């Protein structure tokens, strides 16, 4: 089939179809612009990679169409997580977690032993730290967050329970990046690899049961009382030293 400049069709990239617009026609193929993407991703493609007779399997920049399939074990974890946080009696993930998100990411990157994975790990940590207060907390967890947020490095406090929430939200975040089609496919492959790491170490990374909110609040109050007593004791000792 012959295409003309201005035609809006679809282009195949690594097995998936994306909406494009024909910019130029040449003997070797067509220069296409991927809709919703920066012009730096424009590319010359062969006619065999173009079509218009069926809807695209994936559409760039459409959140609902960017799929990041999670393994069954992580989907079950998300369900359990939702039930424990939102249903009575409500529970919280005790903080700080061990291992933390940072430690989990470092363990994954260390096993890979390639620089490109370090870059990927740094990106995950940056996404997590920025996303946690905005989209990764249930409203019932805000009180807990407010208690620990002073100088908070989220990836050094929270654990796998909140990290897997990030993976479920990533389609919403990826549409705001400048990733091209191939970059997107590579990112999805790396995330799939990371998910396997989480599943493999599920018993070490995830808590099967969280703690009651009231108990954690009580424990925090007891710690505050102990801190107050310690400060008063140190103050008395300092005063006694000044008097002697």
Coordinates of C-alpha atoms in Angstrom, one line a residue:
X1 CA 0.0 0.0 0.0
X2 CA 1.2 3.5 -0.8
X3 CA 1.1 6.2 1.8
X4 CA 1.0 10.0 1.3
X5 CA 2.4 12.9 3.3
X6 CA -0.1 13.7 6.1
X7 CA -1.5 10.2 6.4
X8 CA -2.1 9.2 10.0
X9 CA -1.5 5.5 10.4
X10 CA 0.3 3.1 12.7
X11 CA 4.0 2.0 12.9
X12 CA 5.3 -1.2 14.4
X13 CA 8.2 -1.0 16.9
X14 CA 9.5 -4.2 18.4
X15 CA 6.2 -6.0 18.0
X16 CA 3.9 -3.2 19.1
X17 CA 1.9 -0.6 17.1
X18 CA 2.0 3.1 17.6
X19 CA 0.1 6.0 16.0
X20 CA 2.2 8.0 13.6
X21 CA 1.9 10.7 10.9
X22 CA 3.7 10.5 7.5
X23 CA 6.1 13.5 7.2
X24 CA 8.0 12.5 4.0
X25 CA 8.0 9.8 1.4
X26 CA 11.2 8.4 -0.1
X27 CA 12.4 5.4 -2.1
X28 CA 13.5 3.6 1.0
X29 CA 10.4 4.2 3.1
X30 CA 8.7 6.9 5.0
X31 CA 9.7 9.5 7.6
X32 CA 7.2 9.3 10.4
X33 CA 6.4 11.3 13.5
X34 CA 5.2 9.4 16.5
X35 CA 2.1 11.2 17.9
X36 CA 2.6 12.7 21.3
X37 CA 6.4 12.3 21.2
X38 CA 9.3 14.7 20.8
X39 CA 10.4 15.3 17.2
X40 CA 13.8 13.7 18.0
X41 CA 12.0 10.4 17.8
X42 CA 11.0 10.9 14.2
X43 CA 12.4 8.0 12.1
X44 CA 12.6 6.6 8.6
X45 CA 10.8 3.2 8.4
X46 CA 10.0 0.7 5.7
X47 CA 6.5 0.4 4.4
X48 CA 6.3 -3.2 5.8
X49 CA 6.2 -1.6 9.3
X50 CA 3.1 0.6 8.6
X51 CA -0.6 -0.2 8.6
X52 CA -4.0 1.5 9.0
X53 CA -6.6 -1.3 8.7
X54 CA -6.8 -2.2 12.5
X55 CA -6.6 -0.3 15.8
X56 CA -3.2 -0.1 17.4
X57 CA -2.3 -2.6 20.1
X58 CA -0.6 0.1 22.1
X59 CA -0.9 3.9 21.9
X60 CA 1.9 6.1 23.1
X61 CA 1.1 8.7 25.6
X62 CA -2.2 7.1 26.5
X63 CA -2.0 5.8 30.1
X64 CA -4.5 3.1 29.7
X65 CA -2.6 1.6 26.7
X66 CA 0.8 1.4 28.4
X67 CA 0.8 -2.0 29.9
X68 CA 3.3 -3.1 32.6
X69 CA 2.1 -6.6 33.5
X70 CA 2.8 -7.6 37.1
X71 CA 3.4 -11.2 38.1
X72 CA 0.5 -12.9 39.9
X73 CA 2.4 -12.9 43.2
X74 CA 2.7 -9.1 43.1
X75 CA -0.9 -8.6 42.1
X76 CA -1.9 -10.7 45.2
X77 CA 0.5 -8.6 47.3
X78 CA -1.3 -5.4 46.1
X79 CA -4.7 -6.9 47.1
X80 CA -3.5 -7.9 50.5
X81 CA -1.8 -4.5 50.9
X82 CA -5.1 -2.7 50.1
X83 CA -7.1 -4.9 52.5
X84 CA -4.8 -4.4 55.4
X85 CA -4.5 -0.6 55.0
X86 CA -8.1 0.3 54.2
X87 CA -10.3 -2.3 55.9
X88 CA -11.1 -2.5 59.7
X89 CA -9.1 -3.0 61.8
X90 CA -6.7 -0.8 59.9
X91 CA -3.0 -1.6 59.8
X92 CA 0.2 0.2 58.9
X93 CA 3.5 -1.0 57.5
X94 CA 5.9 -0.6 60.5
X95 CA 8.6 2.0 59.6
X96 CA 11.4 2.1 59.0
X97 CA 11.3 -1.1 57.0
X98 CA 14.1 -3.6 56.6
X99 CA 15.1 -4.1 53.8
X100 CA 14.3 -0.6 52.6
X101 CA 13.5 0.3 49.0
X102 CA 17.1 1.6 48.6
X103 CA 18.5 -1.7 49.8
X104 CA 16.2 -3.7 47.6
X105 CA 17.2 -1.7 44.5
X106 CA 20.9 -2.0 45.4
X107 CA 20.6 -5.8 45.8
X108 CA 19.1 -6.0 42.3
X109 CA 21.7 -3.7 40.7
X110 CA 24.5 -5.5 42.4
X111 CA 23.4 -8.8 40.9
X112 CA 23.5 -7.3 37.4
X113 CA 27.0 -6.0 37.5
X114 CA 26.5 -3.6 34.5
X115 CA 26.6 0.2 34.6
X116 CA 23.3 0.5 32.7
X117 CA 21.5 -1.2 35.6
X118 CA 23.0 1.4 38.0
X119 CA 21.3 4.1 35.9
X120 CA 18.1 2.2 36.0
X121 CA 18.3 1.7 39.7
X122 CA 18.9 5.4 40.3
X123 CA 15.9 6.2 38.2
X124 CA 13.7 3.9 40.2
X125 CA 14.8 5.5 43.5
X126 CA 14.2 9.0 42.1
X127 CA 10.7 8.0 40.9
X128 CA 9.9 6.5 44.3
X129 CA 11.1 9.4 46.3
X130 CA 9.0 11.9 44.3
X131 CA 6.0 9.7 43.9
X132 CA 5.5 8.4 47.4
X133 CA 3.9 11.5 49.0
X134 CA 1.9 12.2 45.9
X135 CA 0.4 9.0 44.7
X136 CA 1.7 6.0 46.7
X137 CA 0.0 6.5 50.0
X138 CA -3.6 5.6 51.0
X139 CA -5.3 8.4 52.9
X140 CA -5.2 6.3 56.0
X141 CA -1.4 6.4 55.9
X142 CA -1.0 10.1 55.9
X143 CA -0.9 10.4 59.6
X144 CA 2.0 7.9 59.7
X145 CA 3.8 9.8 56.9
X146 CA 3.4 13.1 58.7
X147 CA 5.2 11.6 61.7
X148 CA 8.3 10.5 59.8
X149 CA 8.5 13.0 56.9
X150 CA 11.0 15.5 58.5
X151 CA 14.1 15.1 56.3
X152 CA 12.5 12.1 54.8
X153 CA 14.4 10.0 52.3
X154 CA 11.5 7.8 51.4
X155 CA 13.6 5.1 49.8
X156 CA 15.5 4.8 53.0
X157 CA 12.4 4.4 55.2
X158 CA 9.8 2.5 53.2
X159 CA 10.0 -1.0 51.8
X160 CA 8.8 -3.4 49.2
X161 CA 5.2 -2.9 50.1
X162 CA 5.2 0.6 48.8
X163 CA 7.7 -0.1 46.0
X164 CA 5.3 -2.5 44.3
X165 CA 2.7 0.3 44.4
X166 CA 5.1 2.4 42.3
X167 CA 5.2 -0.4 39.7
X168 CA 1.4 -0.4 39.5
X169 CA 1.4 3.4 39.0
X170 CA 4.3 3.6 36.5
X171 CA 2.0 3.8 33.4
X172 CA 0.8 7.1 34.7
X173 CA 4.4 8.3 35.1
X174 CA 5.9 7.0 31.9
X175 CA 3.5 9.0 29.8
X176 CA 5.1 12.2 31.2
X177 CA 8.6 11.2 30.0
X178 CA 10.3 11.7 26.7
X179 CA 10.9 8.0 26.2
X180 CA 10.8 6.9 22.6
X181 CA 9.2 3.6 21.5
X182 CA 12.4 1.6 21.7
X183 CA 13.4 3.1 25.1
X184 CA 9.9 2.3 26.4
X185 CA 10.3 -1.3 25.4
X186 CA 13.7 -1.6 27.1
X187 CA 12.3 0.1 30.2
X188 CA 9.4 -2.4 30.3
X189 CA 11.9 -5.3 30.0
X190 CA 14.0 -4.0 32.8
X191 CA 11.0 -3.6 35.0
X192 CA 9.8 -7.1 34.3
X193 CA 13.3 -8.3 35.3
X194 CA 13.0 -6.3 38.6
X195 CA 9.6 -7.8 39.2
X196 CA 11.1 -11.3 39.0
X197 CA 13.7 -10.2 41.6
X198 CA 10.9 -9.1 43.9
X199 CA 9.0 -12.4 43.4
X200 CA 12.1 -14.5 44.0
X201 CA 12.8 -12.8 47.3
X202 CA 9.1 -12.2 48.3
X203 CA 9.5 -13.8 51.7
X204 CA 12.5 -11.6 52.5
X205 CA 11.2 -8.4 51.1
X206 CA 7.4 -8.3 52.0
X207 CA 5.6 -8.5 55.3
X208 CA 2.8 -11.0 55.2
X209 CA 0.9 -9.1 58.0
X210 CA 1.2 -5.5 59.0
X211 CA 0.8 -4.1 62.5
X212 CA -2.3 -2.5 64.0
X213 CA -2.3 1.3 63.6
X214 CA -3.2 1.8 67.3
X215 CA -0.2 -0.3 68.4
X216 CA 2.2 1.5 66.2
X217 CA 0.9 4.9 67.5
X218 CA 1.2 3.6 71.1
X219 CA 4.8 2.4 70.4
X220 CA 5.7 5.8 68.9
X221 CA 4.2 7.6 72.0
X222 CA 6.3 5.4 74.3
X223 CA 9.4 6.2 72.4
X224 CA 8.6 9.9 72.6
X225 CA 8.2 9.6 76.4
X226 CA 11.5 7.8 76.6
X227 CA 13.2 10.5 74.6
X228 CA 11.7 13.2 76.8
X229 CA 12.9 11.4 79.9
X230 CA 16.3 11.0 78.4
X231 CA 16.5 14.7 77.6
X232 CA 15.4 15.7 81.1
X233 CA 18.0 13.4 82.6
X234 CA 20.8 14.8 80.5
X235 CA 19.7 18.3 81.3
X236 CA 19.8 17.5 85.1
X237 CA 23.3 16.0 84.7
X238 CA 24.5 19.1 82.9
X239 CA 23.1 21.4 85.6
X240 CA 24.7 19.3 88.3
X241 CA 28.1 19.5 86.5
X242 CA 27.7 23.3 86.3
X243 CA 26.9 23.6 90.0
X244 CA 29.8 21.4 91.1

